[in-house]
Coordinates of C-alpha atoms and ligand atoms in Angstrom, one line a residue:
X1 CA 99.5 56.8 116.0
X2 CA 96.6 55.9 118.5
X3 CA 93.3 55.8 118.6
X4 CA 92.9 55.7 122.0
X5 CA 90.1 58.0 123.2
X6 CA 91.8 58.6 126.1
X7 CA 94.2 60.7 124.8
X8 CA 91.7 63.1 123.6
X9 CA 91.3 66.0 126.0
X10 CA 87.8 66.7 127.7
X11 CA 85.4 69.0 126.5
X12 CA 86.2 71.1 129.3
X13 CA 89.9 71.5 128.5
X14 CA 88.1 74.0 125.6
X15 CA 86.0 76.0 128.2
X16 CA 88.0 76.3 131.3
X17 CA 89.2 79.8 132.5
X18 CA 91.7 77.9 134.4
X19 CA 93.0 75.5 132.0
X20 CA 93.0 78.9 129.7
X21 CA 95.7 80.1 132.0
X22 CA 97.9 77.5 132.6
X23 CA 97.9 77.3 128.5
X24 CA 98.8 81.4 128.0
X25 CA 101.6 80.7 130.7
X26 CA 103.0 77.2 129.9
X27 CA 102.3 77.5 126.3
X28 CA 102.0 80.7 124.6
X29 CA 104.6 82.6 127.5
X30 CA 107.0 80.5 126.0
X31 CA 106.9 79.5 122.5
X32 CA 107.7 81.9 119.7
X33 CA 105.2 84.0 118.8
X34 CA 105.1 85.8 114.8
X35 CA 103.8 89.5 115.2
X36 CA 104.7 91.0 112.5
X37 CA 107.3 91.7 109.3
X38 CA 110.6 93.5 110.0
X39 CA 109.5 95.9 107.7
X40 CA 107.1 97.3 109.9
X41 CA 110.2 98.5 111.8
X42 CA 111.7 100.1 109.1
X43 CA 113.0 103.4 110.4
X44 CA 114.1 104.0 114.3
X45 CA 111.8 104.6 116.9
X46 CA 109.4 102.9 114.9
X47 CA 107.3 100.2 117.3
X48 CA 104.8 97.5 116.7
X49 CA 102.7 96.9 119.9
X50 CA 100.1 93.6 120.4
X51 CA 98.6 91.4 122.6
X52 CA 99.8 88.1 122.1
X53 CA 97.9 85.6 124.4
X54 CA 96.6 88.0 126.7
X55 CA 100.3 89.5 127.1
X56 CA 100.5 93.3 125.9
X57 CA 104.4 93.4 124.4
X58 CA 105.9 96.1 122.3
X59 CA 108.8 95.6 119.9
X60 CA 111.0 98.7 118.8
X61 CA 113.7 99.7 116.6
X62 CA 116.3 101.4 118.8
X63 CA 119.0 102.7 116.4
X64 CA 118.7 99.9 114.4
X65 CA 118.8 97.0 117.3
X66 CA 115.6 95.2 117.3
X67 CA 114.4 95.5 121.0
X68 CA 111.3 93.8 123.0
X69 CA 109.6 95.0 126.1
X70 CA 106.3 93.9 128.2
X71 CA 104.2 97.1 127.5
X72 CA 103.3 97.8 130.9
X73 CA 104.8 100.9 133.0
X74 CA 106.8 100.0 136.0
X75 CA 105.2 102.7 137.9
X76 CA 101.3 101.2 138.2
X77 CA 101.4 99.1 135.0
X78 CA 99.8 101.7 132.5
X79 CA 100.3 101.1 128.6
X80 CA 103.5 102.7 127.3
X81 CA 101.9 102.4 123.4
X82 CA 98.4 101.8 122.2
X83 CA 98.0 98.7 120.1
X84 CA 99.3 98.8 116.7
X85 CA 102.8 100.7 115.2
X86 CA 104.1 104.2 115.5
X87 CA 107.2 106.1 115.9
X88 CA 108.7 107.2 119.3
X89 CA 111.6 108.7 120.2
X90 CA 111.1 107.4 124.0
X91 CA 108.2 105.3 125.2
X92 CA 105.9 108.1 127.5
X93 CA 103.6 106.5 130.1
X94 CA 99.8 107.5 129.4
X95 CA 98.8 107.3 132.9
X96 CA 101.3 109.5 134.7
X97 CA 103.7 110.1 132.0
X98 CA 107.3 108.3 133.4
X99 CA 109.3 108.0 130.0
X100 CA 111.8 105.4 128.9
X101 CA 114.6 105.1 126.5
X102 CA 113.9 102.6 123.6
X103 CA 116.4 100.4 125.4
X104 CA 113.9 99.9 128.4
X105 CA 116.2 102.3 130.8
X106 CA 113.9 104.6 133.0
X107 CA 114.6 108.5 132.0
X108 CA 112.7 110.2 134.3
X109 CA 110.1 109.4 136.6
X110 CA 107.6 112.7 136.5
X111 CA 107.6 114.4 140.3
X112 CA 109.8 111.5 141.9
X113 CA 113.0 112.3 142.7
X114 CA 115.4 110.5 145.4
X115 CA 112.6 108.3 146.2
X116 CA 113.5 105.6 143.7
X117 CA 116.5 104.3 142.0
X118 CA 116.0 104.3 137.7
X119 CA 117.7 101.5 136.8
X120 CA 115.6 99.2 139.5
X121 CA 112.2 100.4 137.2
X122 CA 113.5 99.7 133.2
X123 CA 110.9 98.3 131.6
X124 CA 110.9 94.5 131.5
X125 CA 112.1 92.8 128.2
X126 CA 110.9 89.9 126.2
X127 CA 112.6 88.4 123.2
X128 CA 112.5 89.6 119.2
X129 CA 114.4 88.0 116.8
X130 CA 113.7 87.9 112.7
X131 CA 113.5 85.2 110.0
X132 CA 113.8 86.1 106.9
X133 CA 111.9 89.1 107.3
X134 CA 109.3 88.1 109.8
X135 CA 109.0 89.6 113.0
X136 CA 108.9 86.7 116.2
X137 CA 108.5 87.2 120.0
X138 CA 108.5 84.9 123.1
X139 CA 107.9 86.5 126.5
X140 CA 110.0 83.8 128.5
X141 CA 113.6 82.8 127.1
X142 CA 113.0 79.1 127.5
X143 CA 112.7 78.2 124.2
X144 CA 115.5 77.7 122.0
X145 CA 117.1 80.1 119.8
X146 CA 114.4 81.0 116.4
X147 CA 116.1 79.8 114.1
X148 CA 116.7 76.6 116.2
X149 CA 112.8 76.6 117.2
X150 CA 112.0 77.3 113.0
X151 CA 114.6 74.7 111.7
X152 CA 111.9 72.5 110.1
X153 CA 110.2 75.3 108.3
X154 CA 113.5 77.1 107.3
X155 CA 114.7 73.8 105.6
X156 CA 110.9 73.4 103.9
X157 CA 110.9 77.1 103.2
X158 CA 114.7 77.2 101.4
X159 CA 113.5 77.0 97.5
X160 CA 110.9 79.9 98.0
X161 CA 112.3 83.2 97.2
X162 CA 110.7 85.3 100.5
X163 CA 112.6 87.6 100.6
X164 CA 111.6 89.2 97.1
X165 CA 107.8 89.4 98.4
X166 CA 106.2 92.7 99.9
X167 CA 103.5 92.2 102.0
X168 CA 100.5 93.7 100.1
X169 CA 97.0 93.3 102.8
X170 CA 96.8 92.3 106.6
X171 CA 93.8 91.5 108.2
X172 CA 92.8 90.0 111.9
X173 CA 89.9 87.6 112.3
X174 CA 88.5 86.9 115.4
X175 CA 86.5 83.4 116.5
X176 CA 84.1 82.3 119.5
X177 CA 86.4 79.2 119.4
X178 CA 89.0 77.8 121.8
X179 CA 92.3 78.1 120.3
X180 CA 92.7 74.1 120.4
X181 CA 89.6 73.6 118.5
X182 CA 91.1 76.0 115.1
X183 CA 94.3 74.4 115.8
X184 CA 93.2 70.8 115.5
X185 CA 91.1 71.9 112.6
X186 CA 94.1 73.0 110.7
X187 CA 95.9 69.9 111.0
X188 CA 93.8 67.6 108.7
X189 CA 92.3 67.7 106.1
X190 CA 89.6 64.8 106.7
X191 CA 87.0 67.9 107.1
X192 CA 87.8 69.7 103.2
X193 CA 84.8 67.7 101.4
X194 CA 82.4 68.8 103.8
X195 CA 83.4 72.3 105.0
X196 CA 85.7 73.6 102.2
X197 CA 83.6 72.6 98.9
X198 CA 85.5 74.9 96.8
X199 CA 88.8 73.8 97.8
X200 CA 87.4 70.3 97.3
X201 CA 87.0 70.9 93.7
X202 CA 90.8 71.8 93.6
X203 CA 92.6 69.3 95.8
X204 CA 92.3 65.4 96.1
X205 CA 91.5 65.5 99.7
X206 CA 91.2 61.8 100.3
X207 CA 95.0 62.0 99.9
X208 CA 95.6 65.3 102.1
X209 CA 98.6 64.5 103.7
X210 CA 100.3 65.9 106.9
X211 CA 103.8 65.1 107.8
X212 CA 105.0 65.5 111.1
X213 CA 108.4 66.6 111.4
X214 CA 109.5 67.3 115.3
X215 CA 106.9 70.0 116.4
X216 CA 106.2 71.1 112.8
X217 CA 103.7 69.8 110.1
X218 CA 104.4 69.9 106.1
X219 CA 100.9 69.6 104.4
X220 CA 100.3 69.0 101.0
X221 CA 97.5 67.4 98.8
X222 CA 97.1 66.7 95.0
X223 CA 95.8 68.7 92.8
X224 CA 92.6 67.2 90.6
X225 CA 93.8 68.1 87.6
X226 CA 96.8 66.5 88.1
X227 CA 98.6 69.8 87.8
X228 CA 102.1 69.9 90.0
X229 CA 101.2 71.2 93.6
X230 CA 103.9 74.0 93.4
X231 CA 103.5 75.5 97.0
X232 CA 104.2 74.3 100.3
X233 CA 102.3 75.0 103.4
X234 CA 103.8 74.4 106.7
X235 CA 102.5 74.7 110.5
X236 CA 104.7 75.3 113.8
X237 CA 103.6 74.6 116.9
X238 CA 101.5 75.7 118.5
X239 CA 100.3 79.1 116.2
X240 CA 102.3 79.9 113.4
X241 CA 102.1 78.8 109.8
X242 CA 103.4 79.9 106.6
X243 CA 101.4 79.1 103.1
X244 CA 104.2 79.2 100.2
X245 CA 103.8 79.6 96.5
X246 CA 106.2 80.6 93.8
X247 CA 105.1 84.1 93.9
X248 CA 103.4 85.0 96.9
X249 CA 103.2 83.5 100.7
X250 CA 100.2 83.6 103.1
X251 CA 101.8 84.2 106.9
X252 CA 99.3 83.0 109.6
X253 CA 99.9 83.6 113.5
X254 CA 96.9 82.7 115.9
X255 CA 96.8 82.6 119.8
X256 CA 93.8 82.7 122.4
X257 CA 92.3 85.9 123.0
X258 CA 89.7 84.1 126.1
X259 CA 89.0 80.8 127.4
X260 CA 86.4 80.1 124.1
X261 CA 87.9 83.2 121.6
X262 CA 91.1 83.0 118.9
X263 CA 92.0 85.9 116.8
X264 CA 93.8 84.5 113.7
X265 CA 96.1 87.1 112.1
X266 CA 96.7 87.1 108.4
X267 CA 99.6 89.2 106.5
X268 CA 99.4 88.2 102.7
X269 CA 102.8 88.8 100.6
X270 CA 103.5 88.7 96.7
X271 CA 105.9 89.3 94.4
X272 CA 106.1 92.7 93.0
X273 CA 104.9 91.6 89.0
X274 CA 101.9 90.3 90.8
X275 CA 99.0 91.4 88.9
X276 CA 96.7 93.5 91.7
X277 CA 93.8 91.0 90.8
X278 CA 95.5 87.9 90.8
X279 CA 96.5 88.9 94.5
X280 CA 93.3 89.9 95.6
X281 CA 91.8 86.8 94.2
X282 CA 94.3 84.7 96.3
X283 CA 93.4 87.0 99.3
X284 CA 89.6 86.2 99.0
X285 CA 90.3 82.6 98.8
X286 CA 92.4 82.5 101.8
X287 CA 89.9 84.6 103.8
X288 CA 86.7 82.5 102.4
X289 CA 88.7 78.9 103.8
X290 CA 88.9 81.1 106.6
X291 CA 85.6 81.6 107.4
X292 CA 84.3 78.2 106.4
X293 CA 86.6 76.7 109.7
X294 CA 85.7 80.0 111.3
X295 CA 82.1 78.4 111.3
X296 CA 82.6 75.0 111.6
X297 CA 85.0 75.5 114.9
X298 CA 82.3 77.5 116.3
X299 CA 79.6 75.0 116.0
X300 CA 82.0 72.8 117.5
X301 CA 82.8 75.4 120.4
X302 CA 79.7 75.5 120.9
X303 CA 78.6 71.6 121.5
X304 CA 82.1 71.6 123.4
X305 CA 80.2 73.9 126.4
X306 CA 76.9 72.3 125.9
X307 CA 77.7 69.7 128.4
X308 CA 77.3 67.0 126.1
X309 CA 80.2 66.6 124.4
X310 CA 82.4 63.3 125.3
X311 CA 85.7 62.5 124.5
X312 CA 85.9 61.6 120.6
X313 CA 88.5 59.3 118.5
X314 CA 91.1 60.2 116.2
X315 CA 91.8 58.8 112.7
X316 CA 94.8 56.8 112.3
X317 CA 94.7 57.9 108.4
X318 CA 93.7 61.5 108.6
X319 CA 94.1 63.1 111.8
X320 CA 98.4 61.5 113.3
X321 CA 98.1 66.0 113.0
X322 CA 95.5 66.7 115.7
X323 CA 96.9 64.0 117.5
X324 CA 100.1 65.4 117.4
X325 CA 98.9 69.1 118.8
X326 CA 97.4 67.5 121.7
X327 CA 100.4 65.9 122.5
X328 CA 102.5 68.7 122.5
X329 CA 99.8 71.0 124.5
X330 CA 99.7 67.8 127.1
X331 CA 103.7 68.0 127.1
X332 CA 103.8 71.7 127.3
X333 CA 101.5 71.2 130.5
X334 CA 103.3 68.4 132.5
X335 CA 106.7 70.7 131.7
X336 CA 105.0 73.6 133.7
X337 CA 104.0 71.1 136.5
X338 CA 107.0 69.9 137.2
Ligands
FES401 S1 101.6 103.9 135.4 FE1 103.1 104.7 134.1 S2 103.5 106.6 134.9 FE2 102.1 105.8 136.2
FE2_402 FE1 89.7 73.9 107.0

C-alpha cells in the first residue's frame, strides 16, 4: 500500500474528453459490463437495448440462444431498437428500414438488390453471457470468459440463495461526476461519518473494511449493536457490484455517460415472502446512500475542474480500495498503449 502522491491521478484525468475516450475504449470496451437480469429475456424475440459507456448494444433472445449485437445499422449506422426492452421478430432499421434476423444475418436490404452481398453487412456482435440470472456484456472479447472474470464474487456470492429472488424495482441515477470519482468513493468507507450519518448510526465505520481480492473488493463493517453482519457486499472492477443479504440483493452497474457524468443503474431483488414494506424501506435506504455520494462526488467534480485541485494522498488504513481502482484504470491504460 502506498502513500505516494504520485500515484494519484491529476485532476485532469477527471475532466479530459480525451482521457474520457481512451477510458470507454481501453476500459469499459473491454471489461464486462451487467445490463440487465435474464429475465428480462424471458420469451423469444424479446431484447434489452442500452448504452453502456457511450456504446449503444442490444441483447436478444433468438429461439432461446442469448445473442449480442452493436445496435447500429450496417447501412448508415441508424438504431435497429430504441433504448430499453421489446419483442421483435427481426430487428427493422428506423432510418431506411434494412431488417435482420435475430442472429445478426442481413434479410433484406429495402431497394438494393445485386449491389451488395448480405452476409458482408450482418450486424456486428458483442458478447452476452449470464450469471446466475444476471445479464453481462463486453463489446471486445479480450476479457476472459464471465465466469472466469466473476470468480471472486461467485465464490463470495455461493451461501446466498439468488436465484430464489425476483427483482421487485429498477431505477437509473445519473451524476455530474466523473466515473473515477463515484468509483473511488465506493471503495472506502473513511467518508461514512461524514456523508452517510444514518448509516453511521448502523455500522462501526472506523472498522469498514475492504478486502482486495484480484480485481474484486469484499466489504464489510460491524454492526453497532453488535448484531451479526449477515450480508455481503462485493465490487468488480471497474462498475459492477452486488449488495447481498439473506433475503434480498441490491445489483449495481455504473459506467461514464461524458467526460464529468455517471449514470449508476440500480435493480433491487427480494425474496418472494418479502413483506412489500420491508422492501421498499430497503429500497429508500439504498437510494438515500445514493444520493448522499451522489452529492458529495459532485462537489468533488466540481473542485476537480476548478483548476485548483492537486494531486491528494491516500490512506494506508482506509483507502488500499481507491488505491487499488487507480491501479487497475493505470494498468487498463498502459495495456491499450502498448
Ligand atoms: S441506416 Fe439502417 S437502413 Fe439505413
Ligand atoms: Fe458512500
Amino acid at each position: 500500500m502506498t502513500t505516494d502522491a504520485s500515484a494519484v491521478p491529476e485532476a485532469r484525468a477527471y475532466t479530459d474528453t480525451e482521457r474520457y475516450e481512451t477510458e470507454r475504449w481501453a476500459i469499459f470496451a473491454r471489461q464486462w459490463m451487467a445490463i440487465g437480469t435474464v429475465d428480462q429475456l424471458g420469451t423469444p424475440g424479446a431484447y434489452l437495448s442500452a448504452w453502456v459507456a457511450g456504446y449503444p448494444l442490444v441483447v436478444v433472445n433468438d429461439g432461446g440462444i442469448l445473442r449480442a449485437f452493436q445496435n447500429v445499422c450496417r447501412h448508415r449506422s441508424g438504431p435497429l431498437v430504441a433504448e430499453g426492452s421489446g419483442t421483435c421478430g427481426r430487428f427493422v432499421c428506423r432510418y431506411h428500414g434494412w431488417a435482420y434476423a435475430l442472429d445478426g444475418r442481413l434479410s433484406s436490404a429495402r431497394d438494393f438488390g445485386a449491389e451488395i452481398e448480405p452476409a458482408d453487412f450482418a450486424l456486428l456482435p458483442a458478447r452476452v453471457a449470464a450469471w446466475r440470472g444476471l445479464l453481462f456484456v463486453a463489446l471486445e472479447p479480450t476479457e476472459p470468459d464471465l465466469e472466469v472474470w466473476l470468480a471472486s464474487v461467485t465464490e463470495h456470492s455461493s451461501s446466498f440463495p439468488m436465484e430464489s429472488f425476483e427483482v421487485t424495482h429498477r431505477s437509473s441515477h445519473d451524476m455530474a461526476a466523473n466515473w473515477k470519482v463515484y468509483a473511488e468513493n465506493y471503495q472506502e468507507g473513511y467518508h461514512i461519518p461524514l456523508v452517510h450519518p444514518g448509516l453511521n448510526r448502523q455500522i462501526d465505520a472506523a472498522d469498514y473494511a475492504v478486502v482486495i481480492d484480484g480485481s474484486a473488493t469484499v466489504h464489510t463493517a460491524p454492526t453497532r449493536d453488535g448484531s451479526a453482519t449477515v450480508g455481503a457486499w462485493l465490487w468488480r472492477f471497474p462498475g459492477f457490484a452486488l449488495n447481498l443479504y439473506p433475503s434480498g440483493m441490491c445489483i449495481e452497474s455504473y459506467w461514464p455517460t461524458g467526460p464529468t457524468s455517471t449514470r449508476v443503474e440500480y435493480t433491487f431483488c427480494f425474496s418472494p415472502d418479502t413483506p412489500a414494506e420491508e422492501a421498499e424501506m430497503a429500497v429508500a435506504s439504498s437510494v438515500d446512500i445514493l444520493n448522499e455520494d451522489r452529492v458529495i462526488c459532485e462537489a468533488v467534480q466540481r473542485n476537480l475542474a476548478s483548476g485548483l485541485a492537486r494531486p491528494g494522498v491516500l490512506s494506508p488504513r482506509h483507502e488500499s480500495g481507491v488505491a487499488l481502482v487507480q491501479r487497475l484504470i493505470a494498468d487498463a491504460i498502459r495495456e491499450h498503449r502498448r
